[in-house]
Short mmCIF file of C-alpha atoms in Angstrom, two decimals:
data_model
loop_
_atom_site.label_atom_id
_atom_site.label_comp_id
_atom_site.label_asym_id
_atom_site.label_seq_id
_atom_site.Cartn_x
_atom_site.Cartn_y
_atom_site.Cartn_z
CA MET A 1 -19.06 55.23 -60.81
CA SER A 2 -18.03 57.71 -57.84
CA ARG A 3 -16.01 56.84 -54.71
CA GLN A 4 -18.39 57.79 -52.32
CA THR A 5 -21.21 55.28 -54.38
CA GLU A 6 -18.16 52.56 -54.32
CA GLN A 7 -18.42 52.69 -50.30
CA SER A 8 -21.85 52.65 -49.98
CA LEU A 9 -22.51 49.15 -49.59
CA GLY A 10 -20.29 48.86 -46.57
CA GLU A 11 -21.91 51.74 -45.09
CA LEU A 12 -25.46 50.06 -45.30
CA PRO A 13 -27.17 49.22 -41.56
CA MET A 14 -25.64 45.63 -41.46
CA GLU A 15 -28.32 44.41 -39.11
CA SER A 16 -30.50 44.91 -42.50
CA TRP A 17 -28.22 44.89 -45.27
CA MET A 18 -29.85 42.74 -47.93
CA SER A 19 -33.14 44.60 -47.63
CA HIS A 20 -31.02 47.69 -48.50
CA LEU A 21 -29.57 46.33 -51.47
CA PRO A 22 -30.02 48.33 -54.79
CA CYS A 23 -32.67 46.53 -56.78
CA ALA A 24 -30.06 45.82 -59.66
CA LEU A 25 -28.77 43.14 -57.14
CA TRP A 26 -32.78 41.41 -56.45
CA ASP A 27 -32.33 39.38 -59.43
CA ILE A 28 -28.81 37.85 -58.86
CA PRO A 29 -28.89 34.19 -57.74
CA LEU A 30 -27.89 34.32 -54.15
CA TYR A 31 -24.78 32.00 -54.84
CA HIS A 32 -23.56 34.78 -57.14
CA LEU A 33 -23.45 37.57 -54.15
CA ALA A 34 -20.96 38.04 -51.47
CA ILE A 35 -22.31 36.85 -48.41
CA PRO A 36 -20.54 37.18 -45.03
CA GLY A 37 -20.60 33.93 -42.98
CA SER A 38 -19.63 32.66 -39.36
CA HIS A 39 -17.42 29.69 -39.15
CA ASN A 40 -18.45 27.29 -35.96
CA ALA A 41 -21.08 30.12 -35.41
CA ILE A 42 -22.19 28.52 -31.96
CA THR A 43 -18.97 28.35 -29.85
CA TYR A 44 -20.04 31.43 -27.66
CA CYS A 45 -21.53 28.82 -25.15
CA LEU A 46 -19.33 26.28 -24.89
CA ASP A 47 -19.86 24.03 -21.94
CA MET A 48 -17.46 25.81 -19.15
CA ASN A 49 -18.69 24.06 -16.34
CA ASP A 50 -16.72 20.80 -16.82
CA ARG A 51 -19.74 18.84 -17.18
CA SER A 52 -19.30 18.26 -20.78
CA PRO A 53 -16.58 15.93 -22.01
CA VAL A 54 -14.52 17.14 -24.62
CA ASP A 55 -15.88 15.97 -28.11
CA LEU A 56 -15.21 12.54 -29.34
CA THR A 57 -13.28 14.14 -32.42
CA GLN A 58 -10.62 14.84 -30.53
CA PRO A 59 -7.42 13.03 -30.31
CA ASP A 60 -7.50 9.63 -27.80
CA MET A 61 -4.49 11.94 -25.75
CA LEU A 62 -6.39 14.66 -25.35
CA GLN A 63 -9.49 12.75 -24.33
CA LYS A 64 -7.08 10.68 -21.71
CA LEU A 65 -5.68 14.05 -20.23
CA ASP A 66 -8.91 15.66 -19.80
CA LYS A 67 -10.50 13.02 -17.91
CA TYR A 68 -7.47 12.95 -15.24
CA MET A 69 -6.52 16.84 -15.57
CA LYS A 70 -9.60 18.66 -16.30
CA PRO A 71 -8.51 21.90 -14.34
CA LEU A 72 -5.06 22.01 -16.20
CA ILE A 73 -6.72 21.06 -19.78
CA ARG A 74 -9.94 22.95 -19.83
CA PRO A 75 -8.87 26.37 -19.96
CA PHE A 76 -6.42 25.19 -22.67
CA VAL A 77 -9.23 23.59 -24.58
CA TYR A 78 -11.41 26.48 -24.27
CA LYS A 79 -8.97 29.01 -25.33
CA TRP A 80 -8.39 27.06 -29.04
CA ALA A 81 -12.24 26.15 -29.44
CA ILE A 82 -13.89 29.38 -28.96
CA THR A 83 -14.48 31.13 -32.33
CA GLN A 84 -16.94 33.66 -31.76
CA GLU A 85 -17.88 35.42 -28.48
CA TYR A 86 -21.11 37.19 -29.76
CA ASN A 87 -24.30 35.04 -29.91
CA ILE A 88 -26.61 34.20 -32.69
CA LYS A 89 -28.72 37.71 -32.73
CA GLN A 90 -25.49 39.57 -32.46
CA GLN A 91 -23.71 37.86 -35.17
CA LEU A 92 -27.10 38.43 -37.34
CA ASP A 93 -27.31 42.15 -36.36
CA CYS A 94 -23.51 42.52 -37.51
CA GLY A 95 -24.52 41.05 -40.78
CA VAL A 96 -23.75 37.80 -40.89
CA ARG A 97 -25.83 35.50 -43.25
CA TYR A 98 -24.64 31.96 -43.23
CA CYS A 99 -24.17 29.96 -40.05
CA ASP A 100 -21.70 26.68 -39.63
CA LEU A 101 -23.68 24.74 -37.18
CA ARG A 102 -22.12 21.63 -35.94
CA ILE A 103 -24.54 19.09 -34.66
CA ALA A 104 -23.63 16.51 -31.95
CA HIS A 105 -25.45 13.87 -29.44
CA ARG A 106 -23.58 14.11 -26.51
CA PRO A 107 -22.35 10.40 -25.05
CA ASN A 108 -24.33 9.20 -22.40
CA ASP A 109 -27.21 11.23 -22.44
CA SER A 110 -30.59 9.36 -22.08
CA SER A 111 -32.60 12.77 -23.53
CA SER A 112 -32.73 13.31 -27.31
CA ASP A 113 -31.73 16.71 -27.01
CA LEU A 114 -29.13 18.02 -29.96
CA TYR A 115 -25.89 20.56 -29.06
CA PHE A 116 -23.35 22.27 -30.86
CA TYR A 117 -19.79 21.52 -30.51
CA HIS A 118 -16.28 22.28 -30.84
CA GLY A 119 -13.86 20.98 -28.57
CA VAL A 120 -16.60 20.61 -26.07
CA TYR A 121 -20.28 20.67 -26.24
CA THR A 122 -22.59 23.59 -25.71
CA THR A 123 -24.89 24.60 -22.97
CA LEU A 124 -27.24 25.61 -25.43
CA THR A 125 -29.35 23.38 -27.24
CA VAL A 126 -30.17 23.51 -31.02
CA GLU A 127 -33.53 24.09 -30.53
CA THR A 128 -33.17 27.00 -28.36
CA VAL A 129 -30.59 28.58 -30.87
CA LEU A 130 -33.04 28.05 -33.72
CA MET A 131 -35.82 29.44 -31.94
CA GLU A 132 -33.55 32.83 -31.62
CA ILE A 133 -32.86 32.65 -35.19
CA ARG A 134 -36.61 32.34 -35.80
CA GLN A 135 -37.25 35.50 -33.64
CA TRP A 136 -34.79 37.48 -35.25
CA LEU A 137 -36.24 36.79 -38.80
CA ASP A 138 -40.00 37.75 -37.43
CA THR A 139 -38.30 41.07 -36.95
CA HIS A 140 -36.18 40.97 -40.03
CA PRO A 141 -38.68 39.91 -42.67
CA LYS A 142 -36.36 40.81 -45.56
CA GLU A 143 -33.62 39.51 -44.48
CA VAL A 144 -32.45 35.67 -45.24
CA VAL A 145 -30.15 33.21 -43.81
CA ILE A 146 -28.41 30.26 -44.71
CA LEU A 147 -28.25 27.82 -41.99
CA SER A 148 -25.56 24.89 -42.81
CA PHE A 149 -26.11 21.67 -40.48
CA SER A 150 -22.79 19.48 -40.68
CA HIS A 151 -20.58 17.50 -38.88
CA PHE A 152 -23.01 15.56 -37.54
CA LEU A 153 -21.45 13.14 -34.16
CA GLY A 154 -23.36 10.84 -32.67
CA LEU A 155 -26.78 11.04 -34.49
CA SER A 156 -28.82 8.00 -35.04
CA GLN A 157 -31.46 8.05 -38.05
CA GLU A 158 -33.85 8.96 -35.56
CA LEU A 159 -32.16 11.95 -34.06
CA HIS A 160 -31.58 13.54 -38.05
CA MET A 161 -35.51 12.76 -38.28
CA LEU A 162 -36.12 14.56 -34.92
CA LEU A 163 -33.48 17.30 -35.86
CA LEU A 164 -35.50 17.59 -39.18
CA THR A 165 -38.83 17.85 -37.50
CA THR A 166 -37.45 20.50 -35.21
CA ILE A 167 -36.08 22.92 -38.06
CA ARG A 168 -39.50 22.53 -40.21
CA LYS A 169 -41.43 22.99 -36.47
CA VAL A 170 -39.12 26.30 -35.82
CA PHE A 171 -39.06 28.03 -39.38
CA ILE A 172 -42.49 27.00 -40.76
CA SER A 173 -42.99 28.82 -43.83
CA LYS A 174 -39.88 30.81 -43.85
CA LEU A 175 -38.04 27.32 -45.11
CA CYS A 176 -37.03 27.88 -48.62
CA PRO A 177 -37.25 24.44 -50.65
CA LYS A 178 -34.91 23.70 -53.49
CA MET A 179 -35.93 25.81 -56.26
CA GLU A 180 -34.56 26.83 -59.42
CA SER A 181 -34.07 30.68 -59.37
CA LEU A 182 -32.86 31.80 -55.84
CA THR A 183 -33.08 35.57 -56.04
CA LEU A 184 -33.86 37.92 -53.23
CA ARG A 185 -36.53 39.05 -55.20
CA ASN A 186 -37.97 35.46 -55.70
CA LEU A 187 -37.65 34.99 -51.89
CA TRP A 188 -39.12 38.01 -50.89
CA THR A 189 -42.41 37.22 -53.09
CA SER A 190 -42.62 33.75 -51.14
CA GLY A 191 -41.76 34.87 -47.70
CA TYR A 192 -38.75 32.66 -47.63
CA GLN A 193 -35.92 33.28 -45.34
CA VAL A 194 -34.36 30.30 -44.26
CA ILE A 195 -32.07 27.91 -46.72
CA VAL A 196 -31.26 24.56 -45.07
CA SER A 197 -28.03 22.87 -45.95
CA TYR A 198 -27.54 19.46 -45.06
CA GLU A 199 -24.55 17.43 -45.04
CA HIS A 200 -26.16 14.14 -45.16
CA ASN A 201 -27.54 11.74 -47.44
CA ILE A 202 -31.32 12.34 -46.28
CA ALA A 203 -31.16 15.73 -47.84
CA SER A 204 -31.40 14.42 -51.32
CA TYR A 205 -34.97 12.77 -49.83
CA HIS A 206 -36.81 16.14 -48.77
CA SER A 207 -37.36 18.94 -50.77
CA ASP A 208 -36.84 21.43 -47.97
CA LEU A 209 -33.38 20.41 -47.24
CA TRP A 210 -30.67 21.82 -49.78
CA PRO A 211 -27.37 19.85 -50.39
CA GLN A 212 -24.34 19.85 -48.21
CA ILE A 213 -22.30 23.41 -49.35
CA PRO A 214 -18.61 22.97 -50.05
CA TYR A 215 -16.49 24.53 -47.71
CA TRP A 216 -12.79 25.63 -48.92
CA TRP A 217 -10.81 25.15 -45.90
CA ALA A 218 -7.07 25.81 -46.19
CA ASN A 219 -6.09 24.06 -42.77
CA LYS A 220 -3.50 26.63 -42.44
CA CYS A 221 -2.24 28.54 -39.40
CA LYS A 222 -0.45 31.37 -41.34
CA ALA A 223 -2.38 34.25 -43.03
CA GLU A 224 -0.12 33.84 -46.46
CA ALA A 225 -0.10 30.33 -46.71
CA LEU A 226 -4.16 30.47 -46.45
CA ILE A 227 -3.93 32.92 -49.30
CA GLU A 228 -1.84 31.03 -51.54
CA GLU A 229 -4.11 28.16 -51.12
CA PHE A 230 -7.35 29.81 -51.72
CA GLU A 231 -5.60 31.63 -54.88
CA HIS A 232 -4.55 28.01 -56.30
CA ARG A 233 -8.28 26.80 -55.78
CA LYS A 234 -9.78 29.83 -57.59
CA LYS A 235 -7.91 29.08 -60.72
CA LEU A 236 -9.54 25.58 -60.93
CA GLY A 237 -12.90 27.13 -60.94
CA ARG A 238 -15.64 27.70 -58.37
CA PRO A 239 -18.55 25.31 -57.46
CA GLY A 240 -21.77 25.54 -59.31
CA GLY A 241 -24.11 26.89 -56.63
CA PHE A 242 -23.24 27.86 -53.07
CA PHE A 243 -19.74 27.66 -51.61
CA VAL A 244 -17.82 29.08 -48.80
CA THR A 245 -14.11 30.02 -48.68
CA GLY A 246 -13.46 29.84 -44.94
CA ILE A 247 -10.87 32.74 -43.95
CA ASN A 248 -10.76 30.84 -40.58
CA LEU A 249 -6.92 29.58 -39.85
CA THR A 250 -6.17 26.37 -37.93
CA GLU A 251 -3.93 25.94 -35.21
CA ASP A 252 -1.93 22.78 -35.19
CA LEU A 253 -0.18 21.19 -32.07
CA LYS A 254 3.25 22.76 -33.26
CA TYR A 255 1.47 26.30 -33.07
CA ILE A 256 -0.12 26.17 -29.51
CA CYS A 257 3.13 24.59 -27.89
CA THR A 258 5.27 27.38 -29.75
CA HIS A 259 2.57 30.03 -28.40
CA PRO A 260 1.58 28.83 -24.86
CA THR A 261 0.05 32.17 -23.78
CA GLU A 262 -1.81 33.01 -26.70
CA SER A 263 -5.46 31.93 -27.70
CA LEU A 264 -7.09 31.48 -31.13
CA LYS A 265 -8.61 35.06 -31.13
CA ASP A 266 -5.08 36.12 -30.55
CA MET A 267 -3.57 34.35 -33.63
CA VAL A 268 -6.75 35.19 -35.87
CA MET A 269 -6.87 39.03 -34.87
CA SER A 270 -3.32 39.56 -35.47
CA THR A 271 -3.99 38.17 -39.17
CA TYR A 272 -6.95 40.12 -39.81
CA PRO A 273 -5.38 42.95 -41.50
CA THR A 274 -3.72 40.71 -43.87
CA LEU A 275 -6.56 38.71 -44.66
CA LEU A 276 -9.09 41.38 -45.33
CA SER A 277 -6.95 43.36 -47.64
CA TRP A 278 -6.91 40.00 -49.87
CA VAL A 279 -10.88 39.76 -49.05
CA THR A 280 -11.42 43.45 -50.37
CA GLU A 281 -9.37 42.11 -53.89
CA GLN A 282 -12.01 39.17 -54.45
CA THR A 283 -15.12 39.64 -56.79
CA PRO A 284 -18.23 38.00 -56.30
CA GLY A 285 -20.10 36.19 -59.81
CA SER A 286 -20.28 33.41 -61.61
CA THR A 287 -16.94 33.43 -63.26
CA VAL A 288 -13.61 31.38 -62.76
CA GLY A 289 -12.21 32.92 -59.46
CA SER A 290 -15.28 34.19 -57.94
CA LEU A 291 -16.23 34.02 -54.48
CA ASN A 292 -19.47 33.67 -53.08
CA ILE A 293 -19.60 33.11 -49.06
CA ILE A 294 -16.85 34.46 -47.08
CA ALA A 295 -16.61 32.92 -43.73
CA GLY A 296 -14.37 33.79 -40.58
CA ASP A 297 -13.64 33.43 -37.04
CA PHE A 298 -14.60 36.35 -34.54
CA ILE A 299 -16.35 38.22 -37.33
CA THR A 300 -17.87 41.06 -35.02
CA GLU A 301 -14.75 42.18 -33.98
CA SER A 302 -13.33 43.64 -37.35
CA ARG A 303 -14.62 45.01 -40.57
CA PHE A 304 -15.32 41.72 -41.91
CA VAL A 305 -18.79 41.92 -42.35
CA PRO A 306 -18.59 45.40 -44.34
CA THR A 307 -15.65 44.21 -46.09
CA VAL A 308 -17.53 41.44 -47.31
CA VAL A 309 -20.98 43.17 -48.47
CA THR A 310 -18.82 46.10 -50.62
CA LEU A 311 -17.61 43.25 -53.00
CA ASN A 312 -21.42 43.13 -54.26
CA GLU A 313 -20.43 46.87 -55.58
CA LYS A 314 -18.38 44.82 -58.26
CA LEU A 315 -21.71 43.31 -59.22
CA LEU A 316 -23.18 46.72 -60.00
CA LYS A 317 -20.41 47.76 -62.23
CA LEU A 318 -20.49 44.55 -64.37
CA SER A 319 -24.23 45.02 -64.72
CA SER A 320 -24.26 48.85 -65.51
#
């Protein structure tokens, strides 16, 4: 294979890279392809107006400080809570095809509106964002997105059912039921564009909800430690279906206190060269050590997406 062909997948138009893949990849299961993903995809619209309390998963101490010292604490929370600055349509245009969606009902909210959250809650409702995804899919009929609904906070059984109703109402016939042969060719033939994975036991009772997708999270604040953790996990073998390798770094209190002027974005952007050179060495597929979905933070602001998409070249080599 010539050097030029090797680079070609990364040079595809990223807003429609799936529809431009070589036909040799149309019959490979989606969970054997390399797919770029967005970690905590909807943090670009966190509530900056102090109306939102910090979310209930935050330490008690932070909740108390936020209550009494909001002007001091809030900027600090935002700096470390925002993981994506581009909106959902821009992320999809950049080539993201997996979205990590964390769903919450705000405390003391008498409405049944659901939001996303990370540190604080978003200003946009879940329904609004799903409608934006739907509109984008209408104009990109051969692109497929995997929406992972997880980390549910404050949802009653009724709210889960309401969310499920919203998902079906928004995506209608685009929603892909659980099926054996999940390939691009099969999805295109059936007009399916949305795979919904749902981290809750109700998923097993609904044919259009896929089970929770395992997410490899290293919980490290240094790139080298994260890579070491994933290399160890790879040796143990990959899950059978979809799974995510999250190359998102996690700050701890010690890191935040020793880098008071920094933000999560500073931390992430400084480590991307190291992380992406590791990603370049990975291989998609079904074998031990192969990867599938790779998710990151601030994914529109580096060569992250083309780097992941290019990995599918290795499947072409295997099949030729």
